[in-house]
PDB file of C-alpha atoms in Angstrom:
ATOM      1  CA  UNK T  15       0.000   0.000   0.000  1.00  0.00           C
ATOM      2  CA  UNK T  16       2.842   2.387   0.885  1.00  0.00           C
ATOM      3  CA  UNK T  17       4.499   1.653  -2.459  1.00  0.00           C
ATOM      4  CA  UNK T  18       1.300   2.483  -4.351  1.00  0.00           C
ATOM      5  CA  UNK T  19       0.881   5.742  -2.403  1.00  0.00           C
ATOM      6  CA  UNK T  20       4.504   6.675  -3.052  1.00  0.00           C
ATOM      7  CA  UNK T  21       4.096   5.962  -6.759  1.00  0.00           C
ATOM      8  CA  UNK T  22       0.947   8.093  -6.950  1.00  0.00           C
ATOM      9  CA  UNK T  23       2.640  10.977  -5.144  1.00  0.00           C
ATOM     10  CA  UNK T  24       5.675  10.689  -7.433  1.00  0.00           C
ATOM     11  CA  UNK T  25       3.457  10.613 -10.549  1.00  0.00           C
ATOM     12  CA  UNK T  26       1.566  13.711  -9.395  1.00  0.00           C
ATOM     13  CA  UNK T  27       4.814  15.560  -8.652  1.00  0.00           C
ATOM     14  CA  UNK T  28       6.201  14.574 -12.043  1.00  0.00           C
ATOM     15  CA  UNK T  29       3.050  15.827 -13.772  1.00  0.00           C
ATOM     16  CA  UNK T  30       3.168  19.074 -11.818  1.00  0.00           C
ATOM     17  CA  UNK T  31       6.865  19.540 -12.615  1.00  0.00           C
ATOM     18  CA  UNK T  32       6.393  18.860 -16.344  1.00  0.00           C
ATOM     19  CA  UNK T  33       3.501  21.323 -16.479  1.00  0.00           C
ATOM     20  CA  UNK T  34       5.622  23.930 -14.717  1.00  0.00           C
ATOM     21  CA  UNK T  35       8.539  23.327 -17.094  1.00  0.00           C
ATOM     22  CA  UNK T  36       6.363  23.696 -20.186  1.00  0.00           C
ATOM     23  CA  UNK T  37       4.796  27.011 -19.169  1.00  0.00           C
ATOM     24  CA  UNK T  38       6.934  30.022 -18.484  1.00  0.00           C
ATOM     25  CA  UNK T  39       6.635  33.707 -19.259  1.00  0.00           C
ATOM     26  CA  UNK T  40      10.238  34.192 -20.440  1.00  0.00           C
ATOM     27  CA  UNK T  41      12.458  33.037 -23.280  1.00  0.00           C
ATOM     28  CA  UNK T  42      16.249  33.302 -23.049  1.00  0.00           C
ATOM     29  CA  UNK T  43      19.143  32.835 -25.451  1.00  0.00           C
ATOM     30  CA  UNK T  44      19.460  29.151 -24.562  1.00  0.00           C
ATOM     31  CA  UNK T  45      15.749  28.377 -25.108  1.00  0.00           C
ATOM     32  CA  UNK T  46      13.379  28.148 -28.057  1.00  0.00           C
ATOM     33  CA  UNK T  47       9.743  27.448 -28.841  1.00  0.00           C
ATOM     34  CA  UNK T  48       9.170  24.853 -31.536  1.00  0.00           C
ATOM     35  CA  UNK T  49       6.069  24.279 -33.588  1.00  0.00           C
ATOM     36  CA  UNK T  50       4.598  20.992 -32.470  1.00  0.00           C
ATOM     37  CA  UNK T  51       6.375  21.186 -29.119  1.00  0.00           C
ATOM     38  CA  UNK T  52       4.532  21.357 -25.826  1.00  0.00           C
ATOM     39  CA  UNK T  53       6.158  24.584 -24.607  1.00  0.00           C
ATOM     40  CA  UNK T  54       4.463  27.967 -24.915  1.00  0.00           C
ATOM     41  CA  UNK T  55       4.934  31.266 -23.118  1.00  0.00           C
ATOM     42  CA  UNK T  56       2.173  32.102 -20.640  1.00  0.00           C
ATOM     43  CA  UNK T  57       1.928  35.444 -18.852  1.00  0.00           C
ATOM     44  CA  UNK T  58       2.430  35.250 -15.080  1.00  0.00           C
ATOM     45  CA  UNK T  59      -1.260  35.874 -14.370  1.00  0.00           C
ATOM     46  CA  UNK T  60      -2.294  33.238 -16.941  1.00  0.00           C
ATOM     47  CA  UNK T  61      -4.261  35.665 -19.141  1.00  0.00           C
ATOM     48  CA  UNK T  62      -2.211  35.414 -22.350  1.00  0.00           C
ATOM     49  CA  UNK T  63      -0.351  32.679 -24.190  1.00  0.00           C
ATOM     50  CA  UNK T  64       2.182  32.840 -27.028  1.00  0.00           C
ATOM     51  CA  UNK T  65       2.764  29.944 -29.384  1.00  0.00           C
ATOM     52  CA  UNK T  66       2.247  28.554 -32.869  1.00  0.00           C
ATOM     53  CA  UNK T  67      -1.233  28.375 -34.389  1.00  0.00           C
ATOM     54  CA  UNK T  68      -3.170  28.004 -37.638  1.00  0.00           C
ATOM     55  CA  UNK T  69      -6.125  30.395 -38.052  1.00  0.00           C
ATOM     56  CA  UNK T  70      -9.524  29.113 -39.147  1.00  0.00           C
ATOM     57  CA  UNK T  71      -9.217  26.404 -41.786  1.00  0.00           C
ATOM     58  CA  UNK T  72      -5.737  27.489 -42.906  1.00  0.00           C
ATOM     59  CA  UNK T  73      -2.789  25.104 -42.707  1.00  0.00           C
ATOM     60  CA  UNK T  74      -0.300  27.973 -42.564  1.00  0.00           C
ATOM     61  CA  UNK T  75       1.523  28.390 -39.269  1.00  0.00           C
ATOM     62  CA  UNK T  76       1.975  31.627 -37.359  1.00  0.00           C
ATOM     63  CA  UNK T  77       3.391  32.753 -34.026  1.00  0.00           C
ATOM     64  CA  UNK T  78       0.800  34.695 -32.091  1.00  0.00           C
ATOM     65  CA  UNK T  79      -0.537  35.783 -28.736  1.00  0.00           C
ATOM     66  CA  UNK T  80      -4.067  34.854 -27.662  1.00  0.00           C
ATOM     67  CA  UNK T  81      -6.258  34.946 -24.575  1.00  0.00           C
ATOM     68  CA  UNK T  82      -5.472  31.752 -22.685  1.00  0.00           C
ATOM     69  CA  UNK T  83      -8.744  31.390 -20.765  1.00  0.00           C
ATOM     70  CA  UNK T  84     -11.250  31.959 -23.573  1.00  0.00           C
ATOM     71  CA  UNK T  85     -12.465  28.642 -25.066  1.00  0.00           C
ATOM     72  CA  UNK T  86     -12.528  29.978 -28.642  1.00  0.00           C
ATOM     73  CA  UNK T  87      -8.969  31.050 -29.458  1.00  0.00           C
ATOM     74  CA  UNK T  88      -8.964  34.844 -29.742  1.00  0.00           C
ATOM     75  CA  UNK T  89      -5.662  35.983 -31.256  1.00  0.00           C
ATOM     76  CA  UNK T  90      -4.551  39.510 -30.315  1.00  0.00           C
ATOM     77  CA  UNK T  91      -1.151  39.703 -32.044  1.00  0.00           C
ATOM     78  CA  UNK T  92       0.651  37.879 -34.861  1.00  0.00           C
ATOM     79  CA  UNK T  93       4.417  38.040 -35.409  1.00  0.00           C
ATOM     80  CA  UNK T  94       4.738  36.745 -38.956  1.00  0.00           C
ATOM     81  CA  UNK T  95       1.382  37.877 -40.304  1.00  0.00           C
ATOM     82  CA  UNK T  96       2.899  38.803 -43.692  1.00  0.00           C
ATOM     83  CA  UNK T  97       5.033  35.680 -43.960  1.00  0.00           C
ATOM     84  CA  UNK T  98       3.379  32.398 -42.904  1.00  0.00           C
ATOM     85  CA  UNK T  99       5.198  29.103 -42.515  1.00  0.00           C
ATOM     86  CA  UNK T 100       3.636  26.366 -44.644  1.00  0.00           C
ATOM     87  CA  UNK T 101       4.701  23.465 -42.421  1.00  0.00           C
ATOM     88  CA  UNK T 102       5.500  22.748 -38.768  1.00  0.00           C
ATOM     89  CA  UNK T 103       9.258  23.367 -39.007  1.00  0.00           C
ATOM     90  CA  UNK T 104       9.154  26.720 -37.182  1.00  0.00           C
ATOM     91  CA  UNK T 105      11.251  27.743 -34.180  1.00  0.00           C
ATOM     92  CA  UNK T 106      11.040  30.997 -32.231  1.00  0.00           C
ATOM     93  CA  UNK T 107      14.267  31.873 -30.461  1.00  0.00           C
ATOM     94  CA  UNK T 108      16.532  34.708 -29.423  1.00  0.00           C
ATOM     95  CA  UNK T 109      19.639  34.881 -31.588  1.00  0.00           C
ATOM     96  CA  UNK T 110      23.152  35.939 -30.564  1.00  0.00           C
ATOM     97  CA  UNK T 111      22.381  39.610 -31.347  1.00  0.00           C
ATOM     98  CA  UNK T 112      19.485  39.574 -28.881  1.00  0.00           C
ATOM     99  CA  UNK T 113      16.700  39.574 -31.497  1.00  0.00           C
ATOM    100  CA  UNK T 114      13.558  37.484 -31.558  1.00  0.00           C
ATOM    101  CA  UNK T 115      13.966  35.322 -34.659  1.00  0.00           C
ATOM    102  CA  UNK T 116      11.406  32.988 -36.208  1.00  0.00           C
ATOM    103  CA  UNK T 117      13.077  30.430 -38.457  1.00  0.00           C
ATOM    104  CA  UNK T 118      11.856  27.493 -40.506  1.00  0.00           C
ATOM    105  CA  UNK T 119      13.352  24.659 -42.547  1.00  0.00           C
ATOM    106  CA  UNK T 120      15.955  23.624 -39.963  1.00  0.00           C
ATOM    107  CA  UNK T 121      17.102  27.195 -39.242  1.00  0.00           C
ATOM    108  CA  UNK T 122      17.818  27.909 -42.910  1.00  0.00           C
ATOM    109  CA  UNK T 123      15.086  30.508 -43.494  1.00  0.00           C
ATOM    110  CA  UNK T 124      14.437  33.570 -41.328  1.00  0.00           C
ATOM    111  CA  UNK T 125      10.681  34.142 -41.500  1.00  0.00           C
ATOM    112  CA  UNK T 126      10.411  37.056 -39.060  1.00  0.00           C
ATOM    113  CA  UNK T 127      12.672  39.039 -36.751  1.00  0.00           C
ATOM    114  CA  UNK T 128      12.291  41.845 -34.231  1.00  0.00           C
ATOM    115  CA  UNK T 129      15.041  43.653 -36.208  1.00  0.00           C
ATOM    116  CA  UNK T 130      16.812  45.387 -33.353  1.00  0.00           C
ATOM    117  CA  UNK T 131      19.296  47.918 -34.655  1.00  0.00           C
ATOM    118  CA  UNK T 132      21.339  47.807 -31.442  1.00  0.00           C
ATOM    119  CA  UNK T 133      22.458  44.369 -30.305  1.00  0.00           C
ATOM    120  CA  UNK T 134      21.611  43.257 -26.785  1.00  0.00           C
ATOM    121  CA  UNK T 135      24.348  41.650 -24.699  1.00  0.00           C
ATOM    122  CA  UNK T 136      21.979  38.980 -23.451  1.00  0.00           C
ATOM    123  CA  UNK T 137      18.448  39.231 -24.822  1.00  0.00           C
ATOM    124  CA  UNK T 138      15.472  37.962 -22.859  1.00  0.00           C
ATOM    125  CA  UNK T 139      11.872  37.812 -24.051  1.00  0.00           C
ATOM    126  CA  UNK T 140       8.921  38.090 -21.690  1.00  0.00           C
ATOM    127  CA  UNK T 141       5.168  37.850 -22.172  1.00  0.00           C
ATOM    128  CA  UNK T 142       3.694  40.405 -19.786  1.00  0.00           C
ATOM    129  CA  UNK T 143       0.295  40.214 -18.058  1.00  0.00           C
ATOM    130  CA  UNK T 144      -0.868  42.989 -20.430  1.00  0.00           C
ATOM    131  CA  UNK T 145      -0.354  40.727 -23.467  1.00  0.00           C
ATOM    132  CA  UNK T 146       2.749  42.689 -24.503  1.00  0.00           C
ATOM    133  CA  UNK T 147       5.659  40.568 -25.731  1.00  0.00           C
ATOM    134  CA  UNK T 148       8.834  42.405 -24.700  1.00  0.00           C
ATOM    135  CA  UNK T 149      12.483  42.002 -25.484  1.00  0.00           C
ATOM    136  CA  UNK T 150      15.028  43.368 -23.044  1.00  0.00           C
ATOM    137  CA  UNK T 151      18.600  42.905 -21.962  1.00  0.00           C
ATOM    138  CA  UNK T 152      18.757  40.412 -19.070  1.00  0.00           C
ATOM    139  CA  UNK T 153      20.813  42.890 -17.036  1.00  0.00           C
ATOM    140  CA  UNK T 154      17.860  45.324 -17.284  1.00  0.00           C
ATOM    141  CA  UNK T 155      15.243  42.671 -16.449  1.00  0.00           C
ATOM    142  CA  UNK T 156      13.599  44.669 -13.662  1.00  0.00           C
ATOM    143  CA  UNK T 157      14.065  48.158 -15.102  1.00  0.00           C
ATOM    144  CA  UNK T 158      11.043  48.367 -17.416  1.00  0.00           C
ATOM    145  CA  UNK T 159      13.369  49.297 -20.306  1.00  0.00           C
ATOM    146  CA  UNK T 160      12.369  47.432 -23.470  1.00  0.00           C
ATOM    147  CA  UNK T 161      14.542  47.070 -26.551  1.00  0.00           C
ATOM    148  CA  UNK T 162      11.495  45.965 -28.544  1.00  0.00           C
ATOM    149  CA  UNK T 163       7.811  45.326 -27.728  1.00  0.00           C
ATOM    150  CA  UNK T 164       4.862  43.895 -29.637  1.00  0.00           C
ATOM    151  CA  UNK T 165       2.707  46.843 -28.508  1.00  0.00           C
ATOM    152  CA  UNK T 166       4.709  48.972 -30.982  1.00  0.00           C
ATOM    153  CA  UNK T 167       3.660  46.626 -33.818  1.00  0.00           C
ATOM    154  CA  UNK T 168      -0.055  45.949 -33.223  1.00  0.00           C
ATOM    155  CA  UNK T 169      -2.110  43.581 -35.346  1.00  0.00           C
ATOM    156  CA  UNK T 170      -5.892  44.058 -35.228  1.00  0.00           C
ATOM    157  CA  UNK T 171      -6.521  44.307 -31.475  1.00  0.00           C
ATOM    158  CA  UNK T 172      -6.153  47.275 -29.131  1.00  0.00           C
ATOM    159  CA  UNK T 173      -5.190  46.062 -25.661  1.00  0.00           C
ATOM    160  CA  UNK T 174      -5.177  48.167 -22.466  1.00  0.00           C
ATOM    161  CA  UNK T 175      -1.882  50.052 -22.194  1.00  0.00           C
ATOM    162  CA  UNK T 176      -1.226  49.976 -25.931  1.00  0.00           C
ATOM    163  CA  UNK T 177      -0.583  53.299 -27.685  1.00  0.00           C
ATOM    164  CA  UNK T 178      -1.574  54.107 -31.251  1.00  0.00           C
ATOM    165  CA  UNK T 179      -0.314  56.854 -33.525  1.00  0.00           C
ATOM    166  CA  UNK T 180       3.094  58.246 -34.315  1.00  0.00           C
ATOM    167  CA  UNK T 181       5.994  57.918 -31.924  1.00  0.00           C
ATOM    168  CA  UNK T 182       7.923  61.033 -32.927  1.00  0.00           C
ATOM    169  CA  UNK T 183      11.057  59.823 -31.120  1.00  0.00           C
ATOM    170  CA  UNK T 184      11.319  56.506 -32.977  1.00  0.00           C
ATOM    171  CA  UNK T 185       9.292  57.300 -36.103  1.00  0.00           C
ATOM    172  CA  UNK T 186       6.974  54.327 -35.551  1.00  0.00           C
ATOM    173  CA  UNK T 187       3.441  54.614 -36.909  1.00  0.00           C
ATOM    174  CA  UNK T 188       1.431  52.347 -34.610  1.00  0.00           C
ATOM    175  CA  UNK T 189      -1.924  51.458 -36.142  1.00  0.00           C
ATOM    176  CA  UNK T 190      -4.365  48.568 -36.144  1.00  0.00           C
ATOM    177  CA  UNK T 191      -4.965  46.690 -39.381  1.00  0.00           C
ATOM    178  CA  UNK T 192      -7.724  44.161 -39.982  1.00  0.00           C
ATOM    179  CA  UNK T 193      -7.007  40.581 -40.965  1.00  0.00           C
ATOM    180  CA  UNK T 194      -7.515  39.804 -44.651  1.00  0.00           C
ATOM    181  CA  UNK T 195      -9.908  36.998 -43.632  1.00  0.00           C
ATOM    182  CA  UNK T 196     -10.535  34.678 -40.647  1.00  0.00           C
ATOM    183  CA  UNK T 197      -8.053  32.261 -42.286  1.00  0.00           C
ATOM    184  CA  UNK T 198      -5.434  34.899 -43.173  1.00  0.00           C
ATOM    185  CA  UNK T 199      -4.009  37.347 -40.605  1.00  0.00           C
ATOM    186  CA  UNK T 200      -2.045  39.330 -43.197  1.00  0.00           C
ATOM    187  CA  UNK T 201      -3.008  43.040 -43.241  1.00  0.00           C
ATOM    188  CA  UNK T 202      -6.408  43.592 -44.825  1.00  0.00           C
ATOM    189  CA  UNK T 203      -8.076  46.637 -46.358  1.00  0.00           C
ATOM    190  CA  UNK T 204      -8.949  48.483 -43.155  1.00  0.00           C
ATOM    191  CA  UNK T 205      -6.621  50.278 -40.749  1.00  0.00           C
ATOM    192  CA  UNK T 206      -7.219  52.428 -37.700  1.00  0.00           C
ATOM    193  CA  UNK T 207      -4.794  54.933 -36.256  1.00  0.00           C
ATOM    194  CA  UNK T 208      -3.895  58.599 -36.391  1.00  0.00           C
ATOM    195  CA  UNK T 209      -2.623  60.673 -39.261  1.00  0.00           C
ATOM    196  CA  UNK T 210       0.389  62.905 -38.796  1.00  0.00           C
ATOM    197  CA  UNK T 211      -0.562  66.320 -40.138  1.00  0.00           C
ATOM    198  CA  UNK T 212       2.029  69.034 -40.597  1.00  0.00           C
ATOM    199  CA  UNK T 213       0.479  72.476 -40.832  1.00  0.00           C
ATOM    200  CA  UNK T 214       2.044  75.025 -43.225  1.00  0.00           C
TER     201      UNK T 214
END
């Protein structure tokens, strides 16, 4: 009887440990997310999840962020919306320059990148409770300084804390753009944002 109880306790601990190992809110240089793998990023409060998905009836693969606790997957951001992967060979990782990089075909094709102009010494990605995917230098992990953030590159969803319009310091034009269709998250015909008007 004691052996059976010990085995059940061990099995439960193993299950708990494997669940813990497969859900984290950060991605470091030594880690990656693979399409078809069990690991995703989940915000600390459990509201948002980042991973690979296929929208609607499409077979194309994308990296996106969605609400974790809504039964019907509601995607709020897509990394490679203009460049889908047509198989399950994708990997999301942080490269040696500190950039998020999405690669396919055994690391031979870069599908999407965060395109940092200044290399980070040790890049770390984090999915925040707001749904914002951030990239920062590990040495600045608690500073709130982001080298890159998904909130600067919105898809079709405005989340609390997100800003739209021109960032005059960086030159970014942050605007929402509709999906082309429920099966295709590439930018559609409709956008929403602000227009920079220079008066004479």
